[in-house]
Short mmCIF file of C-alpha atoms and ligand atoms in Angstrom, two decimals:
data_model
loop_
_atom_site.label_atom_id
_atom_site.label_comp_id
_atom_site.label_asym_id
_atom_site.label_seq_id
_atom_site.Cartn_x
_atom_site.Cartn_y
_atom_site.Cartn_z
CA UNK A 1072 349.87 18.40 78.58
CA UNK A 1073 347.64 15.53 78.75
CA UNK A 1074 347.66 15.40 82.52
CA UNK A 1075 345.35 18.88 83.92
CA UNK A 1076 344.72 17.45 86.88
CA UNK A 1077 348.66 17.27 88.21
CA UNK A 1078 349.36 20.62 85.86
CA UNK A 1079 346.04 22.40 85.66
CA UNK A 1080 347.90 25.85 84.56
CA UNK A 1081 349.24 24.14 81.50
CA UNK A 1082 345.73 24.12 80.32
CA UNK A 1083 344.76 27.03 81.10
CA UNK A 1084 347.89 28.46 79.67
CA UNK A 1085 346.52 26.54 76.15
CA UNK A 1086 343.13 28.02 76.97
CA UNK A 1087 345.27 31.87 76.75
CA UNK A 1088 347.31 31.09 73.89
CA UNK A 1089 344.23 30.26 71.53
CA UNK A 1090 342.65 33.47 72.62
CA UNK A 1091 345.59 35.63 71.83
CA UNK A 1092 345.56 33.53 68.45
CA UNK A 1093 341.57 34.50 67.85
CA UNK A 1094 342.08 37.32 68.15
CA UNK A 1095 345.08 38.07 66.05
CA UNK A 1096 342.83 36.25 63.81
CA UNK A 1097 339.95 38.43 64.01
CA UNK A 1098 337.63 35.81 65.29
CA UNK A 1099 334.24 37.56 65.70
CA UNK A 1100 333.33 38.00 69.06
CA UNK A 1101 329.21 37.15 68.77
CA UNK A 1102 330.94 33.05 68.19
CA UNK A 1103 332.36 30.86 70.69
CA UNK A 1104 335.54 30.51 69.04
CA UNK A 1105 337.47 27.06 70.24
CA UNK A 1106 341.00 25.38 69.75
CA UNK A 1107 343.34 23.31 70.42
CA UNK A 1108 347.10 22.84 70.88
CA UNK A 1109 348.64 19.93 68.71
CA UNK A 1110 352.03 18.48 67.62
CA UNK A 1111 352.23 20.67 64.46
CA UNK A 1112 350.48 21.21 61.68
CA UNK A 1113 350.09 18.41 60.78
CA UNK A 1114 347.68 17.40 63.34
CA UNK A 1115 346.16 20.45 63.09
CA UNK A 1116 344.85 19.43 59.95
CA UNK A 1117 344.26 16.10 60.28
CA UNK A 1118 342.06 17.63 63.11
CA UNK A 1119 340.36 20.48 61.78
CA UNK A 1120 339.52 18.25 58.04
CA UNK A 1121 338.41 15.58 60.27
CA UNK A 1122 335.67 18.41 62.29
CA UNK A 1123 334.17 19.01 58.55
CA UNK A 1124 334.08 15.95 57.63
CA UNK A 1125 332.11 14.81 60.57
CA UNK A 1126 329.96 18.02 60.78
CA UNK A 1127 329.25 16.98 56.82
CA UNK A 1128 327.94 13.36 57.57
CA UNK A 1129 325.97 14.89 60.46
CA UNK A 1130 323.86 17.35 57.77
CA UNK A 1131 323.44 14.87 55.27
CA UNK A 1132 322.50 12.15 57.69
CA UNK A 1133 319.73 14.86 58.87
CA UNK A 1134 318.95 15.04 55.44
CA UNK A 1135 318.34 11.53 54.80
CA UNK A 1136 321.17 11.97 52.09
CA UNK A 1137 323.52 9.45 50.89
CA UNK A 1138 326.79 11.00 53.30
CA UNK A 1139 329.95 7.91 51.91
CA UNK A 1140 331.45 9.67 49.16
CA UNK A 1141 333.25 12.91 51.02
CA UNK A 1142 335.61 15.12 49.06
CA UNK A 1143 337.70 17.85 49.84
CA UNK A 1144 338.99 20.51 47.29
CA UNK A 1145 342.56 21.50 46.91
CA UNK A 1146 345.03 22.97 44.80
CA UNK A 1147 348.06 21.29 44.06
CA UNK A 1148 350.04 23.70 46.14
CA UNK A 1149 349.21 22.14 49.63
CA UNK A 1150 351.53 20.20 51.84
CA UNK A 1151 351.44 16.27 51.54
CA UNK A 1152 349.70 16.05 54.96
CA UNK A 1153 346.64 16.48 53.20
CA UNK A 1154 346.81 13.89 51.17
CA UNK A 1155 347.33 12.19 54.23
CA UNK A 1156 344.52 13.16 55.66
CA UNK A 1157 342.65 12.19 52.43
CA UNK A 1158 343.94 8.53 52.75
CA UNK A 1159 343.68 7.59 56.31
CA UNK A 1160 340.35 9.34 56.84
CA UNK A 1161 338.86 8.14 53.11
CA UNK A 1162 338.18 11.38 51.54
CA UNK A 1163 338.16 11.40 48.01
CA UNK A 1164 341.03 14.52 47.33
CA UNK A 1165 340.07 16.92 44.43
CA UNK A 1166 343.42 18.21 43.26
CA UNK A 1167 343.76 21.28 41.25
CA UNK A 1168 346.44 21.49 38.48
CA UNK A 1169 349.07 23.86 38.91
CA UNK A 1170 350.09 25.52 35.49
CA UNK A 1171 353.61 26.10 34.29
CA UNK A 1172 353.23 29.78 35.28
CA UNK A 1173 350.74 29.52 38.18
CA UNK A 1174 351.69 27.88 41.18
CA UNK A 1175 348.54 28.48 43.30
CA UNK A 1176 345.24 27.50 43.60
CA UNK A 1177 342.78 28.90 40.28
CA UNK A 1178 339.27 30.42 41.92
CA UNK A 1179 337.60 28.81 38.96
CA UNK A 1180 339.14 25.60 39.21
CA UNK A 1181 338.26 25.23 42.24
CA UNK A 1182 335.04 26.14 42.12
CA UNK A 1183 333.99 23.37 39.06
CA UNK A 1184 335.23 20.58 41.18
CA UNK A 1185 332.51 21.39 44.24
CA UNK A 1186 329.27 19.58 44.29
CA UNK A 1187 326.93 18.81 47.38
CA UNK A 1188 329.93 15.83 48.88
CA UNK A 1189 332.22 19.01 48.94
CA UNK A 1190 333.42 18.79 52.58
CA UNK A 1191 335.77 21.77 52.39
CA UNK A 1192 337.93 23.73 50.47
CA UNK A 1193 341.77 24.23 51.47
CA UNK A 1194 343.86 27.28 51.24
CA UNK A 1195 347.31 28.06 51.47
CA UNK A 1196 348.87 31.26 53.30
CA UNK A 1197 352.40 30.58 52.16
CA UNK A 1198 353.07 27.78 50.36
CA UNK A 1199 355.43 24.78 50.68
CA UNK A 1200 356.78 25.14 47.34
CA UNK A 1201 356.89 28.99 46.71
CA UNK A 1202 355.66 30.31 49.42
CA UNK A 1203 353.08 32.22 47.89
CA UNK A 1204 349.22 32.61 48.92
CA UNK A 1205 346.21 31.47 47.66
CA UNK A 1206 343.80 33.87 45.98
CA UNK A 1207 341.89 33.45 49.23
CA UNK A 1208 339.33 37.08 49.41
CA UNK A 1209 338.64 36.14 45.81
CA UNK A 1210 337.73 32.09 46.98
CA UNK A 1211 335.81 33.78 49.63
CA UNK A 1212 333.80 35.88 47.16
CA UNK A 1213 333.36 32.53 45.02
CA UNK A 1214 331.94 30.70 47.92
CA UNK A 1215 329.43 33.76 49.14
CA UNK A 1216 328.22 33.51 45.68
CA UNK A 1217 327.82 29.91 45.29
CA UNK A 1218 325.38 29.69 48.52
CA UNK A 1219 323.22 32.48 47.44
CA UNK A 1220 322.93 30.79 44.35
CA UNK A 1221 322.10 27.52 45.84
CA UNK A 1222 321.91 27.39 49.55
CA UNK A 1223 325.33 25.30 50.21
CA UNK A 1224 327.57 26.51 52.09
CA UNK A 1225 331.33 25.23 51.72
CA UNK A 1226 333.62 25.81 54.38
CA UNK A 1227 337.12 27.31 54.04
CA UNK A 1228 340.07 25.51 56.15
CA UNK A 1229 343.11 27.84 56.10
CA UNK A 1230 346.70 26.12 56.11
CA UNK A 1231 348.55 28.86 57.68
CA UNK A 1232 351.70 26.90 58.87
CA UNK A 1233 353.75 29.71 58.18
CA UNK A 1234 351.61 32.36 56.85
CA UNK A 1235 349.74 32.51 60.31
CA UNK A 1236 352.39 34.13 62.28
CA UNK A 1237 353.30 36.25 59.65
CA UNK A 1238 350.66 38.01 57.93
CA UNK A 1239 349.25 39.09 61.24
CA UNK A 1240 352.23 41.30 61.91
CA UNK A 1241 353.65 41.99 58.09
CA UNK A 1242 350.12 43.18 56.59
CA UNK A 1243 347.13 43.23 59.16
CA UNK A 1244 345.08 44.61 56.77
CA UNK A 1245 344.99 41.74 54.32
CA UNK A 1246 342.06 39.66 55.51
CA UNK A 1247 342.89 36.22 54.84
CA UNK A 1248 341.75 34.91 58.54
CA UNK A 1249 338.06 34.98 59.86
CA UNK A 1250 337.18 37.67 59.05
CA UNK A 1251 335.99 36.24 55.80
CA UNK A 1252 332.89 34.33 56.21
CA UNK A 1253 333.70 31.10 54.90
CA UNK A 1254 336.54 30.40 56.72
CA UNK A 1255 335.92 28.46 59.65
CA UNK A 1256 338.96 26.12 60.83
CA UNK A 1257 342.67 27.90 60.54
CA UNK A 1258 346.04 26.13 61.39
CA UNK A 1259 349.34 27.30 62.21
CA UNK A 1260 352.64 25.72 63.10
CA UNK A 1261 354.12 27.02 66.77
CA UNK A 1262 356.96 25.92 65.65
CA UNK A 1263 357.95 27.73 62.53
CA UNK A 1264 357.63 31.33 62.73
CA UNK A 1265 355.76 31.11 66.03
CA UNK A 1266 358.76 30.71 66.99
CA UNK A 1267 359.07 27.62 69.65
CA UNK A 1268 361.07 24.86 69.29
CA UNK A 1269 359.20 21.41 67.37
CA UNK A 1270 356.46 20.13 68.31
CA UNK A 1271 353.47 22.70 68.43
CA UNK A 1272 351.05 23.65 66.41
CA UNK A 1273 347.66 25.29 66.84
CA UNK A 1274 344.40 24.25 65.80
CA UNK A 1275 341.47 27.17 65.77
CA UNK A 1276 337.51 27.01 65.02
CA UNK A 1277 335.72 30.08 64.56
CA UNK A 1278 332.71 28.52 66.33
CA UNK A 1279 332.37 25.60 68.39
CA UNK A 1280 329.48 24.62 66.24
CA UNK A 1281 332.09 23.85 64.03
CA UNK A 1282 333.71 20.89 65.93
CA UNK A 1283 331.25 18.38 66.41
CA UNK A 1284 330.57 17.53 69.79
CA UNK A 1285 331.01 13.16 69.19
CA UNK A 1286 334.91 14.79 68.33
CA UNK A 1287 335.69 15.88 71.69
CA UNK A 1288 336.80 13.35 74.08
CA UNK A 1289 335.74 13.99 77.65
CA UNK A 1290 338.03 11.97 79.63
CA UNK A 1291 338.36 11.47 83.41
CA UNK A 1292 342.16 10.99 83.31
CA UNK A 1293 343.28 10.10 86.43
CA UNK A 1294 340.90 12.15 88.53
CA UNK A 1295 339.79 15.43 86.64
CA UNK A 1296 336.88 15.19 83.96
CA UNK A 1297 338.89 17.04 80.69
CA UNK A 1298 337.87 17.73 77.07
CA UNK A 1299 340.33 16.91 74.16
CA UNK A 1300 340.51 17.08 70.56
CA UNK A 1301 344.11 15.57 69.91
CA UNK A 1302 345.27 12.56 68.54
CA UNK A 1303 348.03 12.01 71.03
CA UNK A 1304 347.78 11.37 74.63
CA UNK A 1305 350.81 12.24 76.20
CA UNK A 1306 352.89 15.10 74.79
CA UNK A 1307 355.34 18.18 76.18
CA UNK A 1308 353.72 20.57 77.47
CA UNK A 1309 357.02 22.76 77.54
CA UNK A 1310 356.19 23.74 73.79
CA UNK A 1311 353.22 24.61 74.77
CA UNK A 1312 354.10 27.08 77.78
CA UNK A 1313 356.97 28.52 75.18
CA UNK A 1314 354.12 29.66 72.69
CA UNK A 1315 352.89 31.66 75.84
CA UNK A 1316 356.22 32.91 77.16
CA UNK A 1317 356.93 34.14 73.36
CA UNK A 1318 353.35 35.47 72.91
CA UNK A 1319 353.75 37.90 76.03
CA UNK A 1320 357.97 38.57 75.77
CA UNK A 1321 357.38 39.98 72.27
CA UNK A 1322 354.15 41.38 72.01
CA UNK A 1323 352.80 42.10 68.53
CA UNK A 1324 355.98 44.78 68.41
CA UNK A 1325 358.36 42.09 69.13
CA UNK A 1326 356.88 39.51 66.44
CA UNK A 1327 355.97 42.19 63.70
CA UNK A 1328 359.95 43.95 64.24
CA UNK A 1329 361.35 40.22 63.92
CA UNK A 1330 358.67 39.54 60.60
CA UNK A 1331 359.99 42.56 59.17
CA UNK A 1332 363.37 41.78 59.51
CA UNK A 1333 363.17 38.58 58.07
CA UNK A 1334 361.04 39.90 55.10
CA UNK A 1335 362.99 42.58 54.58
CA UNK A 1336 366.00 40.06 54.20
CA UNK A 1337 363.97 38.15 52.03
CA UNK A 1338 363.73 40.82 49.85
CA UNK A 1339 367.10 41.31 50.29
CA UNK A 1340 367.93 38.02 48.86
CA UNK A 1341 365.18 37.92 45.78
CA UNK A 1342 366.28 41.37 44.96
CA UNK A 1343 370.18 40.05 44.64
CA UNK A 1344 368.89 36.60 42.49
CA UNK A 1345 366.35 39.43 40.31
CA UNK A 1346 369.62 40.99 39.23
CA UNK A 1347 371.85 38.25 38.55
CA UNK A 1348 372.40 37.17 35.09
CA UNK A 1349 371.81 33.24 35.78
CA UNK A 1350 368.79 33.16 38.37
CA UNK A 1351 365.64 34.54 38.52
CA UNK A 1352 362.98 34.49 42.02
CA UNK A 1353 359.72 33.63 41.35
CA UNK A 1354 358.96 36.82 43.28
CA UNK A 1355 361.16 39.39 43.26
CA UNK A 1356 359.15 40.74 46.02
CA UNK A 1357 357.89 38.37 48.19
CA UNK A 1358 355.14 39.08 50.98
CA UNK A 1359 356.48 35.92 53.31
CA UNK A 1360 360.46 35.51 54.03
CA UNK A 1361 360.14 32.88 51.25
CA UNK A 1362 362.53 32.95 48.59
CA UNK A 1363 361.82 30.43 45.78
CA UNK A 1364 364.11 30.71 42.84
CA UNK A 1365 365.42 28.93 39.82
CA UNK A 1366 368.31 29.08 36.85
CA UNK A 1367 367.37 30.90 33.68
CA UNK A 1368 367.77 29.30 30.16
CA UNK A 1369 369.92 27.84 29.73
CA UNK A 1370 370.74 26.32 32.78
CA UNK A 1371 367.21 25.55 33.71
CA UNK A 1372 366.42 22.13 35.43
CA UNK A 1373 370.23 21.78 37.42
CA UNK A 1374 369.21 23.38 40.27
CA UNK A 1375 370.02 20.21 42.15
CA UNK A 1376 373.45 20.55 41.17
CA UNK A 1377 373.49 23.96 42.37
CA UNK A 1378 371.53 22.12 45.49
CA UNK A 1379 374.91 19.65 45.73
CA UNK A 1380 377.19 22.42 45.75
CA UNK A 1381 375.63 24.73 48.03
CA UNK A 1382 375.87 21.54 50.60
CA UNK A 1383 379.83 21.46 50.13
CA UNK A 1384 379.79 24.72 52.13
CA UNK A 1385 377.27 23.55 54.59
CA UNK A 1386 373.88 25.19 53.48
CA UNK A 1387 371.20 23.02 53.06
CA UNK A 1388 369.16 24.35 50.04
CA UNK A 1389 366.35 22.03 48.75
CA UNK A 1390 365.94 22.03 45.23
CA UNK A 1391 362.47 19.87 43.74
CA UNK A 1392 360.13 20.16 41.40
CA UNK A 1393 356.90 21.62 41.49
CA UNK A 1394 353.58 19.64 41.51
CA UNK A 1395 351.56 19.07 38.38
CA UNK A 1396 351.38 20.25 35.75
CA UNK A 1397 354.47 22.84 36.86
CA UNK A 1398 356.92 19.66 37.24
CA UNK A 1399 358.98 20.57 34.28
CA UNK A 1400 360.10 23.78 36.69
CA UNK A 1401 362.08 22.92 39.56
CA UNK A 1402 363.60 25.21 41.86
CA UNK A 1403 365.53 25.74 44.71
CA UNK A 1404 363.91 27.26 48.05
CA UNK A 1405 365.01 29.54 51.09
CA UNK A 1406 363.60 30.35 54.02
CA UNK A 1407 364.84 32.95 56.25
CA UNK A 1408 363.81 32.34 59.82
CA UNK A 1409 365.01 34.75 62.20
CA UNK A 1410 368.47 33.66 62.77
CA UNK A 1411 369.16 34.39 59.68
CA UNK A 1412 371.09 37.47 58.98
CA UNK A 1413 372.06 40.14 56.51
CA UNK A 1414 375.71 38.53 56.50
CA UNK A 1415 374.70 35.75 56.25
CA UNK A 1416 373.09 36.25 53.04
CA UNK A 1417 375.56 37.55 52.10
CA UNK A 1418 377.91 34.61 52.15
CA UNK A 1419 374.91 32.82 51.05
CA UNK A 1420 374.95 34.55 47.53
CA UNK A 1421 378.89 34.19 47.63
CA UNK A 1422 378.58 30.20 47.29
CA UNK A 1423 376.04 30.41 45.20
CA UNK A 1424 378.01 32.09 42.85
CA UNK A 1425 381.06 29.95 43.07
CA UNK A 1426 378.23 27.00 43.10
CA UNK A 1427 377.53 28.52 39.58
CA UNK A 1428 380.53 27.45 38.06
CA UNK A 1429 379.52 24.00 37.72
CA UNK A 1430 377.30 25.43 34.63
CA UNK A 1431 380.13 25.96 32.69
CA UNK A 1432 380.81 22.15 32.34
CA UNK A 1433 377.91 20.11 31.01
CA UNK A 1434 374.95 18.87 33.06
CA UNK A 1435 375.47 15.95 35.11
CA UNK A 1436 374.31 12.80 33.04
CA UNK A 1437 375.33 14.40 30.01
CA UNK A 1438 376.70 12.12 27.87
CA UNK A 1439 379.80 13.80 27.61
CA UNK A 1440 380.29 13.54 31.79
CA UNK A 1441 380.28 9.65 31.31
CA UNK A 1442 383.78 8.17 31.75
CA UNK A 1443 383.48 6.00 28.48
CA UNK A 1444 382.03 8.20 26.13
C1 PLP B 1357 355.15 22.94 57.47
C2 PLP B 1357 353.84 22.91 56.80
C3 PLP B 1357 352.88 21.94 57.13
C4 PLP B 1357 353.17 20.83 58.13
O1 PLP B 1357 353.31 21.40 59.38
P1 PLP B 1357 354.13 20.72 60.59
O2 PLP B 1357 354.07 21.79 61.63
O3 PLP B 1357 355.50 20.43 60.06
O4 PLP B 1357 353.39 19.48 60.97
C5 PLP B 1357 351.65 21.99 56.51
N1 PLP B 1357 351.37 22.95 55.61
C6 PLP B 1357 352.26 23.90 55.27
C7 PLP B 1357 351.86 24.95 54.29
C8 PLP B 1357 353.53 23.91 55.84
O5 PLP B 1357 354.41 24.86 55.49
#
């Protein structure tokens, strides 16, 4: 990927893929929308926190503004890279609370944790933990507000790891994307249900105003003058031309039947756990293929037994807690990628109804499990 002067077309296949991705994400057509490919995710926003950071210190240096205390504004539903991002890149991390029956970012929350150091705000489409969404229109509304109150604008950077390859085809009328004005940076993993093999993920800006021009690297690598905004150097750009292949194979018919079917197993699955007398989803109808579910009273909190089970026949179910303060709930999580299938489920719900018979006998730790008691 690195190397566009031996593989020019790899770049400018990159070049096509973020297009397709603008627009799919409505970027508005009067800005010089920009991207990037990267590794995941992850990089993606590393990258894109990085951009507001930077484009931050630039205004308040203008300013004449103190510009060392950053922060960025999360809830307590976003992935860990944040954090990382938080730690290598010293940006002090506002965390929202989770509650015990709210496990996604509070509007109001949110907004009393902003002040003039407020980098950006993140946003989840489809959490880690649930898979649920962020009230994002409503954070949107929030942040319109707050700058005609007081002239700052705060920026919105959308996590859309798996939400951005899904909402596109499942509801294209939700705006989530940029066609809100505050968001300007959105990431989403190639990788999940982009469908490509790891590692690729896609950075977007909805204006190159928004990536500060010190951020991008232009290199004369062995021969060719490029521009870059990666972390790596070298990396496979076979992930990269598989975005593309995908992109044009399935058309938005191809990725919106394949959504659908994986929702519509989703729903499948919630539906079964809704009705059964010992587990309960935390949506019964969920909007990603993201089933997050957990035991009723009073069984609740040995959903890593259930976890341990479930592995005896092979399926890997995760079972964890959720962040604070929700980590008195834990549950156990499914995701149902395309190769999953309606039989499969199936068998799924089998073992985890044999799994269930481990409830009958007394948690593990229990004092009456221990051999000398
Ligand atoms: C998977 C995921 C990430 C990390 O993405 P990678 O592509 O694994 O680097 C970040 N945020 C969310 C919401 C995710 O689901």
């Amino acid at each position: 990927m690195v190397d566009q002067n031996e593989y020019p077309q790899t770049g400018i296949l990159q070049h096509r893929v973020i297009h397709m991705l603008a627009d799919l994400f409505h970027a508005p057509k009067e800005f010089d929308v920009t991207g990037t490919s990267t590794i995941g995710s992850s990089e993606a926003i590393l990258l894109g926190l990085l951009a507001h950071k930077k484009r931050w210190q630039n205004e308040r240096k203008k300013k004449g503004l103190p510009f060392d205390r950053p922060n960025l504004v999360v809830g307590g539903d976003v992935h860990v890279v944040w954090d990382k991002f938080a730690r290598y890149f010293d940006v002090e991390m506002r965390t929202l609370p989770m509650k015990p029956d709210r496990f996604i970012m509070d509007v109001g929350e949110a907004l009393r944790r902003i002040d003039e150091n407020t980098i950006a705000v993140g946003a989840v489409l489809g959490t880690t933990f649930t898979g649920q969404i962020d009230p994002i229109p409503e954070l949107n509304r929030a942040l319109e507000h707050l700058e005609s109150e007081t002239g700052q604008s705060v920026p919105i950077h959308i996590d859309g790891a798996s939400g951005g390859f899904l909402l596109p085809f499942l509801d294209p009328d939700f705006a989530w994307d940029f066609r809100l004005s505050h968001v300007r940076s959105i990431n989403v993993s190639g990788h999940k249900f982009g469908l490509v093999y790891p590692g690729v993920g896609w950075l977007l800006f909805r204006d190159r105003q928004d990536l500060p021009d010190e951020l991008v690297f232009r290199v004369n690598y062995l021969g060719a003058e490029e521009e870059t905004y990666t972390l790596n150097f070298s990396s496979n750009a076979a992930f990269v031309i598989a975005q593309y292949y995908n992109l044009l194979r399935l058309g938005k018919e191809g990725y919106r039947s394949i959504m659908e079917n994986c929702r519509s197993n989703a729903r499948f699955l919630a539906g079964k756990l809704a009705g059964s007398s010992l587990f309960t989803p935390i949506d019964a109808h969920p909007s990603l293929p993201i089933v997050a579910f957990r035991l009723k009273p009073p069984h609740a909190g040995r959903e890593t037994e259930i976890a341990s089970e479930l592995r005896k026949f092979g399926w890997i179910v995760p079972a964890y807690t959720l962040p604070p303060d929700a980590q008195d709930i834990s549950v156990l999580r499914v995701v149902v990628r395309e190769q999953v299938s309606r039989p499969m489920l199936e068998q799924l719900l089998d073992h985890i109804e044999v799994s269930s018979r481990i409830l009958l006998s007394p948690p593990v730790g229990h004092p009456g499990t221990h051999p000398l008691c």
